[in-house]
């Protein structure tokens, strides 16, 4: 029997209300050689019942129910249970765009050696505003792609990146990271494997307050753990590892900004100081320094 071409893996935790939209977006595609797998990560809402209803509507839908272990564990379970040649991880609150799977299949035929297929995406805000994010330029060189991703010149989003199964002979999502678990996999994938762009939006990413709160809840816990996983010397050669200091400093600055906007002054100060101690050049970034100075003046006048 020929191998299934694409497995769409949908990790789900307490998104029973939105899961049908994600599943429908896959089954409505005009592409037959596709497997769809929902991994219910110990949801406490009615995700299990909703999944059973969806299986009545879509008998091909596979479902796995596990104890809550986090998004990384759910993704890894999907890798183990799926059979497709290419895997895509679609968040349960997002959608595949119409024609996405056909576009990926065609690109695979055009560039059969590519093991990472990268498309654009739409983002949708709660107020209905939409923005198209075209696929970023994809460099031919792995080190350049790695640098582009770390410096946000190469945008990668779940649902819009399709991975060849062979990647996961070496890569896994870090299960000790309760958020940002996709960053090491994205970075290592573009660093180590041939990539090709798909000139189409492949996913629709729905932005909402729940996802933002979840990200902030675990941001401090996994802040530098993600960096350790990303710059794994067992996977990456020395030229890639040399980018660690600048990336770690920028990650700390990003966390500083997030906590500053959340008015968590203690954590904001912590991450600004950590950024500067990691890379003194952080002081040259005025947009961050100005916020830090305002924070210090604010404390002095309290």
PDB file of N, CA and C in Angstrom, residues 93-133:
ATOM      1  N   UNK A  93      -7.692  25.911  17.145  1.00  0.00           N
ATOM      2  CA  UNK A  93      -8.440  27.158  16.981  1.00  0.00           C
ATOM      3  C   UNK A  93      -8.152  27.845  15.651  1.00  0.00           C
ATOM      4  N   UNK A  94      -7.403  27.171  14.765  1.00  0.00           N
ATOM      5  CA  UNK A  94      -7.065  27.738  13.463  1.00  0.00           C
ATOM      6  C   UNK A  94      -7.696  26.913  12.339  1.00  0.00           C
ATOM      7  N   UNK A  95      -7.405  27.285  11.099  1.00  0.00           N
ATOM      8  CA  UNK A  95      -7.977  26.600   9.937  1.00  0.00           C
ATOM      9  C   UNK A  95      -6.937  26.463   8.834  1.00  0.00           C
ATOM     10  N   UNK A  96      -7.085  25.429   8.011  1.00  0.00           N
ATOM     11  CA  UNK A  96      -6.384  25.400   6.736  1.00  0.00           C
ATOM     12  C   UNK A  96      -7.160  26.257   5.744  1.00  0.00           C
ATOM     13  N   UNK A  97      -6.431  26.967   4.913  1.00  0.00           N
ATOM     14  CA  UNK A  97      -7.064  27.754   3.862  1.00  0.00           C
ATOM     15  C   UNK A  97      -7.546  26.843   2.732  1.00  0.00           C
ATOM     16  N   UNK A  98      -8.646  27.186   2.070  1.00  0.00           N
ATOM     17  CA  UNK A  98      -9.084  26.404   0.910  1.00  0.00           C
ATOM     18  C   UNK A  98      -7.960  26.281  -0.124  1.00  0.00           C
ATOM     19  N   UNK A  99      -7.762  25.079  -0.621  1.00  0.00           N
ATOM     20  CA  UNK A  99      -6.724  24.843  -1.621  1.00  0.00           C
ATOM     21  C   UNK A  99      -5.336  24.631  -1.063  1.00  0.00           C
ATOM     22  N   UNK A 100      -5.193  24.671   0.271  1.00  0.00           N
ATOM     23  CA  UNK A 100      -3.860  24.557   0.868  1.00  0.00           C
ATOM     24  C   UNK A 100      -3.207  23.214   0.540  1.00  0.00           C
ATOM     25  N   UNK A 101      -3.940  22.133   0.726  1.00  0.00           N
ATOM     26  CA  UNK A 101      -3.338  20.815   0.523  1.00  0.00           C
ATOM     27  C   UNK A 101      -3.004  20.579  -0.947  1.00  0.00           C
ATOM     28  N   UNK A 102      -3.842  21.058  -1.849  1.00  0.00           N
ATOM     29  CA  UNK A 102      -3.541  20.929  -3.276  1.00  0.00           C
ATOM     30  C   UNK A 102      -2.272  21.698  -3.629  1.00  0.00           C
ATOM     31  N   UNK A 103      -2.101  22.880  -3.046  1.00  0.00           N
ATOM     32  CA  UNK A 103      -0.902  23.681  -3.309  1.00  0.00           C
ATOM     33  C   UNK A 103       0.347  22.979  -2.801  1.00  0.00           C
ATOM     34  N   UNK A 104       0.244  22.354  -1.628  1.00  0.00           N
ATOM     35  CA  UNK A 104       1.388  21.633  -1.064  1.00  0.00           C
ATOM     36  C   UNK A 104       1.717  20.408  -1.913  1.00  0.00           C
ATOM     37  N   UNK A 105       0.704  19.680  -2.321  1.00  0.00           N
ATOM     38  CA  UNK A 105       0.937  18.497  -3.165  1.00  0.00           C
ATOM     39  C   UNK A 105       1.628  18.887  -4.466  1.00  0.00           C
ATOM     40  N   UNK A 106       1.187  19.976  -5.079  1.00  0.00           N
ATOM     41  CA  UNK A 106       1.805  20.415  -6.330  1.00  0.00           C
ATOM     42  C   UNK A 106       3.247  20.843  -6.105  1.00  0.00           C
ATOM     43  N   UNK A 107       3.499  21.548  -5.004  1.00  0.00           N
ATOM     44  CA  UNK A 107       4.872  21.995  -4.725  1.00  0.00           C
ATOM     45  C   UNK A 107       5.784  20.806  -4.461  1.00  0.00           C
ATOM     46  N   UNK A 108       5.261  19.782  -3.822  1.00  0.00           N
ATOM     47  CA  UNK A 108       6.042  18.562  -3.595  1.00  0.00           C
ATOM     48  C   UNK A 108       6.424  17.918  -4.926  1.00  0.00           C
ATOM     49  N   UNK A 109       5.519  17.925  -5.883  1.00  0.00           N
ATOM     50  CA  UNK A 109       5.836  17.386  -7.213  1.00  0.00           C
ATOM     51  C   UNK A 109       6.887  18.241  -7.916  1.00  0.00           C
ATOM     52  N   UNK A 110       6.803  19.563  -7.720  1.00  0.00           N
ATOM     53  CA  UNK A 110       7.750  20.477  -8.366  1.00  0.00           C
ATOM     54  C   UNK A 110       9.148  20.369  -7.766  1.00  0.00           C
ATOM     55  N   UNK A 111       9.215  20.204  -6.437  1.00  0.00           N
ATOM     56  CA  UNK A 111      10.508  20.172  -5.729  1.00  0.00           C
ATOM     57  C   UNK A 111      10.523  18.928  -4.843  1.00  0.00           C
ATOM     58  N   UNK A 112      10.675  17.743  -5.426  1.00  0.00           N
ATOM     59  CA  UNK A 112      10.528  16.509  -4.640  1.00  0.00           C
ATOM     60  C   UNK A 112      11.582  16.330  -3.558  1.00  0.00           C
ATOM     61  N   UNK A 113      12.705  17.037  -3.664  1.00  0.00           N
ATOM     62  CA  UNK A 113      13.743  16.898  -2.648  1.00  0.00           C
ATOM     63  C   UNK A 113      13.527  17.739  -1.413  1.00  0.00           C
ATOM     64  N   UNK A 114      12.609  18.690  -1.476  1.00  0.00           N
ATOM     65  CA  UNK A 114      12.378  19.578  -0.331  1.00  0.00           C
ATOM     66  C   UNK A 114      11.689  18.817   0.791  1.00  0.00           C
ATOM     67  N   UNK A 115      12.208  18.975   1.997  1.00  0.00           N
ATOM     68  CA  UNK A 115      11.657  18.282   3.160  1.00  0.00           C
ATOM     69  C   UNK A 115      10.895  19.205   4.100  1.00  0.00           C
ATOM     70  N   UNK A 116      10.957  20.498   3.847  1.00  0.00           N
ATOM     71  CA  UNK A 116      10.162  21.478   4.599  1.00  0.00           C
ATOM     72  C   UNK A 116       9.507  22.400   3.577  1.00  0.00           C
ATOM     73  N   UNK A 117       8.184  22.397   3.534  1.00  0.00           N
ATOM     74  CA  UNK A 117       7.429  23.232   2.602  1.00  0.00           C
ATOM     75  C   UNK A 117       6.749  24.343   3.396  1.00  0.00           C
ATOM     76  N   UNK A 118       7.050  25.589   3.035  1.00  0.00           N
ATOM     77  CA  UNK A 118       6.671  26.751   3.839  1.00  0.00           C
ATOM     78  C   UNK A 118       5.739  27.649   3.039  1.00  0.00           C
ATOM     79  N   UNK A 119       4.567  27.936   3.593  1.00  0.00           N
ATOM     80  CA  UNK A 119       3.616  28.825   2.939  1.00  0.00           C
ATOM     81  C   UNK A 119       3.334  30.064   3.762  1.00  0.00           C
ATOM     82  N   UNK A 120       2.521  30.937   3.211  1.00  0.00           N
ATOM     83  CA  UNK A 120       2.062  32.109   3.934  1.00  0.00           C
ATOM     84  C   UNK A 120       0.823  31.785   4.754  1.00  0.00           C
ATOM     85  N   UNK A 121       0.242  32.810   5.365  1.00  0.00           N
ATOM     86  CA  UNK A 121      -0.981  32.595   6.143  1.00  0.00           C
ATOM     87  C   UNK A 121      -1.760  33.900   6.265  1.00  0.00           C
ATOM     88  N   UNK A 122      -3.020  33.763   6.613  1.00  0.00           N
ATOM     89  CA  UNK A 122      -3.861  34.888   7.010  1.00  0.00           C
ATOM     90  C   UNK A 122      -3.910  34.941   8.530  1.00  0.00           C
ATOM     91  N   UNK A 123      -3.911  36.132   9.087  1.00  0.00           N
ATOM     92  CA  UNK A 123      -4.212  36.293  10.516  1.00  0.00           C
ATOM     93  C   UNK A 123      -5.537  37.032  10.645  1.00  0.00           C
ATOM     94  N   UNK A 124      -6.344  36.597  11.608  1.00  0.00           N
ATOM     95  CA  UNK A 124      -7.665  37.179  11.833  1.00  0.00           C
ATOM     96  C   UNK A 124      -7.783  37.596  13.291  1.00  0.00           C
ATOM     97  N   UNK A 125      -8.166  38.834  13.531  1.00  0.00           N
ATOM     98  CA  UNK A 125      -8.331  39.359  14.884  1.00  0.00           C
ATOM     99  C   UNK A 125      -9.780  39.216  15.342  1.00  0.00           C
ATOM    100  N   UNK A 126     -10.019  39.273  16.659  1.00  0.00           N
ATOM    101  CA  UNK A 126     -11.393  39.133  17.166  1.00  0.00           C
ATOM    102  C   UNK A 126     -12.363  40.161  16.598  1.00  0.00           C
ATOM    103  N   UNK A 127     -11.856  41.335  16.215  1.00  0.00           N
ATOM    104  CA  UNK A 127     -12.741  42.367  15.662  1.00  0.00           C
ATOM    105  C   UNK A 127     -13.002  42.181  14.170  1.00  0.00           C
ATOM    106  N   UNK A 128     -12.481  41.085  13.608  1.00  0.00           N
ATOM    107  CA  UNK A 128     -12.732  40.788  12.206  1.00  0.00           C
ATOM    108  C   UNK A 128     -11.666  41.277  11.246  1.00  0.00           C
ATOM    109  N   UNK A 129     -10.720  42.063  11.729  1.00  0.00           N
ATOM    110  CA  UNK A 129      -9.647  42.533  10.845  1.00  0.00           C
ATOM    111  C   UNK A 129      -8.787  41.353  10.389  1.00  0.00           C
ATOM    112  N   UNK A 130      -8.434  41.371   9.114  1.00  0.00           N
ATOM    113  CA  UNK A 130      -7.631  40.301   8.536  1.00  0.00           C
ATOM    114  C   UNK A 130      -6.356  40.883   7.929  1.00  0.00           C
ATOM    115  N   UNK A 131      -5.308  40.059   7.933  1.00  0.00           N
ATOM    116  CA  UNK A 131      -4.058  40.484   7.297  1.00  0.00           C
ATOM    117  C   UNK A 131      -3.424  39.286   6.613  1.00  0.00           C
ATOM    118  N   UNK A 132      -3.029  39.482   5.369  1.00  0.00           N
ATOM    119  CA  UNK A 132      -2.325  38.436   4.633  1.00  0.00           C
ATOM    120  C   UNK A 132      -0.838  38.540   4.910  1.00  0.00           C
ATOM    121  N   UNK A 133      -0.235  37.421   5.289  1.00  0.00           N
ATOM    122  CA  UNK A 133       1.207  37.337   5.494  1.00  0.00           C
ATOM    123  C   UNK A 133       1.771  36.440   4.395  1.00  0.00           C
TER     124      UNK A 133
END
